[in-house]
XYZ file of C-alpha atoms in Angstrom:
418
model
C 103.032 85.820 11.929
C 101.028 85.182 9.244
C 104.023 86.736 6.557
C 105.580 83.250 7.522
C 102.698 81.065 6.670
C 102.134 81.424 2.733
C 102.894 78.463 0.605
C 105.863 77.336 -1.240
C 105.093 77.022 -5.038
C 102.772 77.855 -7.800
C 99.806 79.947 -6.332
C 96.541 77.449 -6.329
C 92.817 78.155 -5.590
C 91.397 78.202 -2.226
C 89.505 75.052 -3.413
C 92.712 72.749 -3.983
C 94.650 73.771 -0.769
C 93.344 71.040 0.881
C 94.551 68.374 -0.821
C 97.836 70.725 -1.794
C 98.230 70.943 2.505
C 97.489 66.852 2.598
C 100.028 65.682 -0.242
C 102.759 68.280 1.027
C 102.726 66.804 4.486
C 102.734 63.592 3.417
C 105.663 63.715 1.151
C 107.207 65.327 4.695
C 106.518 62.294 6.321
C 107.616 60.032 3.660
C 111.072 62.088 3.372
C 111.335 61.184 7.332
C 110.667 57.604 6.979
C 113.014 56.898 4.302
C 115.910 59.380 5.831
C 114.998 59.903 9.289
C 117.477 62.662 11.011
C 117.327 66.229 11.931
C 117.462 67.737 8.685
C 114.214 65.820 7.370
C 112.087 66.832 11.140
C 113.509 70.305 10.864
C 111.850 70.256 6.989
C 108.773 68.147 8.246
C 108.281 70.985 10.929
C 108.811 73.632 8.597
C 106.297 72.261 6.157
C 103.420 71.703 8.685
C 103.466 74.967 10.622
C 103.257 76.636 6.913
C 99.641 75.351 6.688
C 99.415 76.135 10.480
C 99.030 72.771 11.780
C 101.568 74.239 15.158
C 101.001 71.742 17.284
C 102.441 68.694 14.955
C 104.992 71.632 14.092
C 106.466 71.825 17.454
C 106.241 68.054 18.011
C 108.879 67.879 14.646
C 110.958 70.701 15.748
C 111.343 69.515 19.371
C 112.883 66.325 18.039
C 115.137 68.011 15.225
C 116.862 70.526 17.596
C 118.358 68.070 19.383
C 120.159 66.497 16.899
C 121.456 69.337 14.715
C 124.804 71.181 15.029
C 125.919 74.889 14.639
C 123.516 77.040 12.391
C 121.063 73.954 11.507
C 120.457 73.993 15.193
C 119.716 77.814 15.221
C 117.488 78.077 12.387
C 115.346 74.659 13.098
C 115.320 76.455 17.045
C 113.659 79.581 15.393
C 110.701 77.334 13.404
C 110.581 75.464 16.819
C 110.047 78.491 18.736
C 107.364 80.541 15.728
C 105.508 76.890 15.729
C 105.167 77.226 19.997
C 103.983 80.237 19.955
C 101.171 79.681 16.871
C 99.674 76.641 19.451
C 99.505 79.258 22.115
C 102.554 78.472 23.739
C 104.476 81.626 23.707
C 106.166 81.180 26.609
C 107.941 78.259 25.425
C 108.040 79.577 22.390
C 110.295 82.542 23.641
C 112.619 80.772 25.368
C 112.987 78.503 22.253
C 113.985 81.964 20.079
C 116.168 82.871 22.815
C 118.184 79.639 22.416
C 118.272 80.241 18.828
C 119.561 83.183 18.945
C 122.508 82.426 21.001
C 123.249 79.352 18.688
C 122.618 81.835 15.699
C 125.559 83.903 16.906
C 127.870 81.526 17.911
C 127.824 79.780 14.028
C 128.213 83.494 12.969
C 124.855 83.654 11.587
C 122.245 86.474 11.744
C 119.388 86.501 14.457
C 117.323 88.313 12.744
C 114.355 85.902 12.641
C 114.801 84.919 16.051
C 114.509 88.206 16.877
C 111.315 88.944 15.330
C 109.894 85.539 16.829
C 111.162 86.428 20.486
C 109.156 89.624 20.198
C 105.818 87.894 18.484
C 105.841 85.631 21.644
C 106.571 88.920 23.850
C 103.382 90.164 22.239
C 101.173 87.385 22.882
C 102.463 87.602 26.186
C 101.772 90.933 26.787
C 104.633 92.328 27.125
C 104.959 94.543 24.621
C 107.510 97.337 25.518
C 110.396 94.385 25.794
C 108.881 93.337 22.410
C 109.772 97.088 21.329
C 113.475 97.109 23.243
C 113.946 94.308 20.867
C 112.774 94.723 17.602
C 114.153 98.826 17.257
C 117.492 98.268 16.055
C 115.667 96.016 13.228
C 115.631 99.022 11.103
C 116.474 97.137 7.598
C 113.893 94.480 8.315
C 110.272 94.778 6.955
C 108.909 92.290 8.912
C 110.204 93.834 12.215
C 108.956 97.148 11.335
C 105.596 95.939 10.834
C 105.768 94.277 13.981
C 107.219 96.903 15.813
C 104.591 99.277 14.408
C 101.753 96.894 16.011
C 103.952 96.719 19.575
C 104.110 100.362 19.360
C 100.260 100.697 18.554
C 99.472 98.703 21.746
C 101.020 101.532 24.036
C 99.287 104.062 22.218
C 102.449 105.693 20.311
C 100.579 105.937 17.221
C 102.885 108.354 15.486
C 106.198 106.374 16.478
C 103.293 103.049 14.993
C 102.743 104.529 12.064
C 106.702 105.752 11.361
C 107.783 101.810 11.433
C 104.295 100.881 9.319
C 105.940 103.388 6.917
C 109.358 102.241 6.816
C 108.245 99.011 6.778
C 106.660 99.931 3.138
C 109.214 101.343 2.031
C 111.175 98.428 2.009
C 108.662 95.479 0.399
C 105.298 96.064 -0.582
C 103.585 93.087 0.418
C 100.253 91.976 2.154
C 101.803 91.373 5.649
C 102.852 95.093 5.726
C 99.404 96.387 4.359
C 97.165 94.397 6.979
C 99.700 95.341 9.890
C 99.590 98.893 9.009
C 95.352 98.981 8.626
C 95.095 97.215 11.885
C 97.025 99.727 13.771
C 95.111 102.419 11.629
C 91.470 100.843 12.895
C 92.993 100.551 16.504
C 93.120 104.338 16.603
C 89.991 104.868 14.884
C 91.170 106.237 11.719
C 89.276 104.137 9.056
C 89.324 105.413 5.929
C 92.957 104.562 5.431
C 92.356 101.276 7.256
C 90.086 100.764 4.701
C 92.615 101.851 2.339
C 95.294 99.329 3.501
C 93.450 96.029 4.047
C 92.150 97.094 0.377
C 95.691 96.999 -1.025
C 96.565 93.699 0.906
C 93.732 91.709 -0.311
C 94.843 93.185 -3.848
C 98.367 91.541 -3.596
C 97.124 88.580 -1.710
C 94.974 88.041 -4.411
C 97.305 88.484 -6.942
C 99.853 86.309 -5.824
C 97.685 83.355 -4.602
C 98.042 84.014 -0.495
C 94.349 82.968 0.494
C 95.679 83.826 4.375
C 96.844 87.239 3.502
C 93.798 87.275 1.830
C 91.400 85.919 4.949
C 93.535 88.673 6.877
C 92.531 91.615 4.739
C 88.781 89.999 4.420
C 89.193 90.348 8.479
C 90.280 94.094 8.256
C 87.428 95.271 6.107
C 85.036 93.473 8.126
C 86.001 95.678 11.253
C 86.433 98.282 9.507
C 82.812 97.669 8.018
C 81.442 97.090 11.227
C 82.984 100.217 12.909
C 81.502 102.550 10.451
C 77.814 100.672 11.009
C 77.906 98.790 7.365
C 76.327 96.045 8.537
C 75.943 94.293 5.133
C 79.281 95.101 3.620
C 80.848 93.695 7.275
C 78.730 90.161 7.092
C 79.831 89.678 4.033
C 83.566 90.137 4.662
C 83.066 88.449 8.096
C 81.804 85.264 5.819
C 85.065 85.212 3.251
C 87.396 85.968 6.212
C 86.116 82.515 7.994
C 85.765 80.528 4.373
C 89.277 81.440 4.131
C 90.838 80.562 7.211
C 88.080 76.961 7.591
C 89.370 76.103 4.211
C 93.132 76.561 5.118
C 92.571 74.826 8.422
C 93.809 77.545 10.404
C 91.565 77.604 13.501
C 93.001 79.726 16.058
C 92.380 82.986 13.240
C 88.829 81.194 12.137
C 87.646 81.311 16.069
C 88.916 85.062 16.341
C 87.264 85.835 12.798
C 84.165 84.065 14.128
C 84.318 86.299 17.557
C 85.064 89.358 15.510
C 81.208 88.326 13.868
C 79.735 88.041 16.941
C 80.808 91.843 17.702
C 79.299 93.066 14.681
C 76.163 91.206 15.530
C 75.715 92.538 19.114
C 76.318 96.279 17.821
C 73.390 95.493 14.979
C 71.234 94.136 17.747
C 71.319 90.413 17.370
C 71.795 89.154 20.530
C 71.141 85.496 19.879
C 73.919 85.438 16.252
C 76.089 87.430 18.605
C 76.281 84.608 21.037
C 76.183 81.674 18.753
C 78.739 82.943 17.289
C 80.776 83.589 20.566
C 80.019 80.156 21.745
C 81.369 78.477 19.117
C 84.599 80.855 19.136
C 85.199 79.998 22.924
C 84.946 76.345 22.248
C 87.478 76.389 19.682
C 89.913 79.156 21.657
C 89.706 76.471 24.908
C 90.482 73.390 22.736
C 93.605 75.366 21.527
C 94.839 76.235 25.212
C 94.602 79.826 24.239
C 93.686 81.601 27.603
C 93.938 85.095 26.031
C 91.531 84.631 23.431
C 89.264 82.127 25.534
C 88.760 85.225 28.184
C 87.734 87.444 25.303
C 85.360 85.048 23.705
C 83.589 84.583 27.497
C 83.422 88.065 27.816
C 81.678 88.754 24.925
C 79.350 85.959 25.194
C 78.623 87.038 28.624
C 77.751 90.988 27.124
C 75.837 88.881 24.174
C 74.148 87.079 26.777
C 72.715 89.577 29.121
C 71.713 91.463 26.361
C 69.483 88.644 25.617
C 68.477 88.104 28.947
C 70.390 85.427 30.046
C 72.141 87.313 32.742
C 72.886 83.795 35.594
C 74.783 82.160 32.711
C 76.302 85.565 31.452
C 77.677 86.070 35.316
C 79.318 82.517 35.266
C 81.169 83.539 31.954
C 82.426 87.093 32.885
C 83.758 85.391 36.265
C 85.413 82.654 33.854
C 86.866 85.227 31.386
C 88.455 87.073 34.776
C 90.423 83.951 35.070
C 91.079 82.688 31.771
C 92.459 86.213 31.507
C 94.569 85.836 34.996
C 96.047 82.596 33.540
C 97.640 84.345 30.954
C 98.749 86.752 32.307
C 96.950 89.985 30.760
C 96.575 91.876 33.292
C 94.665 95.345 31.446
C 92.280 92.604 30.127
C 91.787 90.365 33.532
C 91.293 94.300 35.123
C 88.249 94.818 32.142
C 87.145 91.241 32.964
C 86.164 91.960 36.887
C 85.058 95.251 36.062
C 82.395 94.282 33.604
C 81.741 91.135 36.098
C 81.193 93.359 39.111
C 78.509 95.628 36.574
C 77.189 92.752 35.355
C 76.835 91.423 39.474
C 75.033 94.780 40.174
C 72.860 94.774 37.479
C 71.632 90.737 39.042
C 71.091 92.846 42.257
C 74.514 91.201 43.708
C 75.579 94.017 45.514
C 77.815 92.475 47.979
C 79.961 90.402 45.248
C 79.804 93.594 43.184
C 81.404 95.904 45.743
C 84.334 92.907 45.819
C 85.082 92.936 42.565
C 85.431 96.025 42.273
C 87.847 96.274 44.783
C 89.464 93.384 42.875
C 89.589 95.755 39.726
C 90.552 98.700 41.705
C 93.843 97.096 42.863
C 94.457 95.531 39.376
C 94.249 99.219 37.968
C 96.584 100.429 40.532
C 98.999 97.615 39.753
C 99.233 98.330 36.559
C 99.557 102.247 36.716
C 96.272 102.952 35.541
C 94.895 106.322 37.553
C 91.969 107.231 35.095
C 90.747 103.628 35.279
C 91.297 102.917 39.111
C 89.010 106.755 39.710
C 86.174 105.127 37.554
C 86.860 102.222 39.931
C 86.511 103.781 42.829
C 83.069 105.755 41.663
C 81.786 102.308 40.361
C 82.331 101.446 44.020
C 80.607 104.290 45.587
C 77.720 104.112 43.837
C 77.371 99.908 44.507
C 77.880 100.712 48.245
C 75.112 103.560 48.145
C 73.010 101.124 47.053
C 73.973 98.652 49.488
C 73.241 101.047 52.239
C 77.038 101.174 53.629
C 76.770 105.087 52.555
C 79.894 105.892 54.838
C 82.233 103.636 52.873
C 80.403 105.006 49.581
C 81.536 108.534 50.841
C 85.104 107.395 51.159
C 85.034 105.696 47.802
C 83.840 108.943 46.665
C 86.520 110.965 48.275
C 89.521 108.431 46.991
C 88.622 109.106 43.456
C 88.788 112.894 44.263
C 91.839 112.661 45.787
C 93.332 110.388 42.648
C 91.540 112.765 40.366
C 93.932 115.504 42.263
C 96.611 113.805 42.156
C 96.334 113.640 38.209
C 95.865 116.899 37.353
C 98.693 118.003 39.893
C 101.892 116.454 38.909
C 103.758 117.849 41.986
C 101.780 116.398 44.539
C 101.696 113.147 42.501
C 105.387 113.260 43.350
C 105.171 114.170 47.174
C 102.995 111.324 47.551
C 105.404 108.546 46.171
């Protein structure tokens, strides 16, 4: 989202945003005061979420809708929904783009940014093949390619991924295209041309003043960095990413920047950074009513924390990340969540909780279609209830995951069986 974010105007150093962000809102407010009415929220809305302050966003937008007509209506409806879904509302920030899409057509207007907004809230909900169904037809859009190329990326079609991160280029060369395209790049491990395209997008961003774009591609090359075992070259990119995004007040992309870090920091071996740094990010993620990213940060601080040798406090975050992640709704993740909770329960000598969570897991994993995960399931299973003593239900764990293992590699009885 963040192609919708740069500022109006002049480029200005990183230093003077701050008081550019203060004086441009309150000239916003001012317009309000002196002409209140839809037009002047709908602008006062528009203005805040650009210096991602979403929450007043939405607050401006929610009153302006209601008072504009026709087309006005539409387009202050798509703000209102992109400024929902940047304070972690995306599921009232897809039924806002759905409203402004029908108003968008009846004035005879495009939808194309409703469009695009309806599938960024898809993604954040999870739900990324009906983010795909939408944004395909998009094909003269450069900002749905992109984002079609990261839907795509998250259900592992990297070559269909990388054809929209290609289009997408074709038709603007700008920073939001570069960082889209390295992400997906780093997400399937191919990190020299990551490298390559967070490298061009900190180039533009630099060159035309976008400090986010900037922070974005600062992000990039910090995991890409990190993933190659660079620890220096990744601290320091870790450390402009979050000077960036403090400075510009965006906090949601400083916590995640700031749980990237703490990554980095448990792969070099510093357990303690790692969880400082995890801790804070978690703190920030709850404040912001982002479940998602609050299950993450737990996660991780519980994996920084055993590490360290914490392990009673690292058990009460895993079981908290299993639920943060349940709240919203992402299921693969709430599925990792119990099964690192139930290893993390086994190593404590927890057998009995163990064995339940992974049964927990196991039926998440079949839920969601997930064979190769549910067999690993299963095994994780046996080998709990070995060491529980209950050796007869460890041999039948044992025998499920041959007999889904089976089922895998024979497609025909896969389809006697359903």
């Amino acid at each position: 989202m963040s192609r919708k974010r740069s500022a109006a105007g002049a480029p200005c150093a990183l230093t003077d945003v701050p008081a550019r962000i203060a004086a441009e809102i309150e000239e916003a407010v001012r317009r309000c005061a002196r002409n209140p009415g839809g037009a002047a929220l709908a602008e006062l809305g528009a203005v805040r979420a650009r210096w991602w302050r979403f929450t007043d966003a939405a607050e401006a937008y929610a009153r302006a809708v209601p008072v504009l007509r026709g087309a006005d209506r539409g387009r202050a409806a798509v703000g209102w929904g992109s400024a929902l879904t940047g304070a972690c509302r995306p599921e009232e920030g897809l039924t806002a783009h759905r409203l402004a899409r029908g108003w968008l057509r009846s004035s005879g207007e495009p939808t194309t940014e409703a469009e695009i907004g309806a599938a960024e809230a898809l993604l954040r909900l999870h739900r990324p093949l009906e983010a795909i169904g939408s944004l395909t037809p998009l094909t003269r859009s450069a900002t749905a390619l992109t984002t079609l190329g990261t839907a795509l990326a998250t259900t592992h079609r990297l070559d269909e991924a990388e054809s929209a991160h290609r289009r997408a280029l074709d038709l603007t060369d700008d920073a939001f295209a570069h960082n889209g395209f390295g992400t997906t790049l780093r997400s399937h491990h191919r990190h020299s041309a990551a490298a390559g395209e967070h490298t061009t997008a900190l180039r533009l961003a630099q060159h035309h003043g976008d400090h986010h774009a900037a922070a974005v591609a600062f992000a990039g090359l910090a995991a890409v960095s990190a993933d190659t075992g660079d620890l220096p070259t990744a601290l320091t990119h870790h450390q402009r990413a979050l000077h960036h995004f403090h400075t510009l007040g965006d906090h949601r992309a400083e916590a995640l920047a700031r749980h990237h870090l703490g990554h980095t920091l448990l792969a070099h071996h510093r357990p303690t950074e790692a969880a400082t740094a995890h801790r804070t990010a978690l703190a920030t993620l709850r404040t912001l009513g982002d479940q998602d990213g609050a299950g993450t940060a737990a996660l991780a601080l519980a994996e920084a924390l055993a590490t360290d040798g914490a392990l009673p406090e690292a058990l009460d975050l895993a079981a908290t990340a299993t639920h943060h992640h349940a709240e919203s709704g992402n299921r693969p993740a709430e599925a990792h969540a119990n099964t690192r909770l139930a290893h993390l329960l086994e190593t404590a000598g927890h057998l009995t909780e163990a064995a339940a969570v992974h049964r927990t897991a196991i039926e998440l994993h079949r839920e969601l279609g997930d064979p190769a995960a549910e067999t690993t399931a299963w095994r994780s299973l046996a080998r709990v209830l070995a060491r529980a003593g209950d050796h007869a239900e460890a041999a039948l764990a044992r025998r499920t995951a041959l007999h889904i293992t089976h089922e895998c590699a024979d497609p025909s009885r896969r389809r006697e069986s359903t």
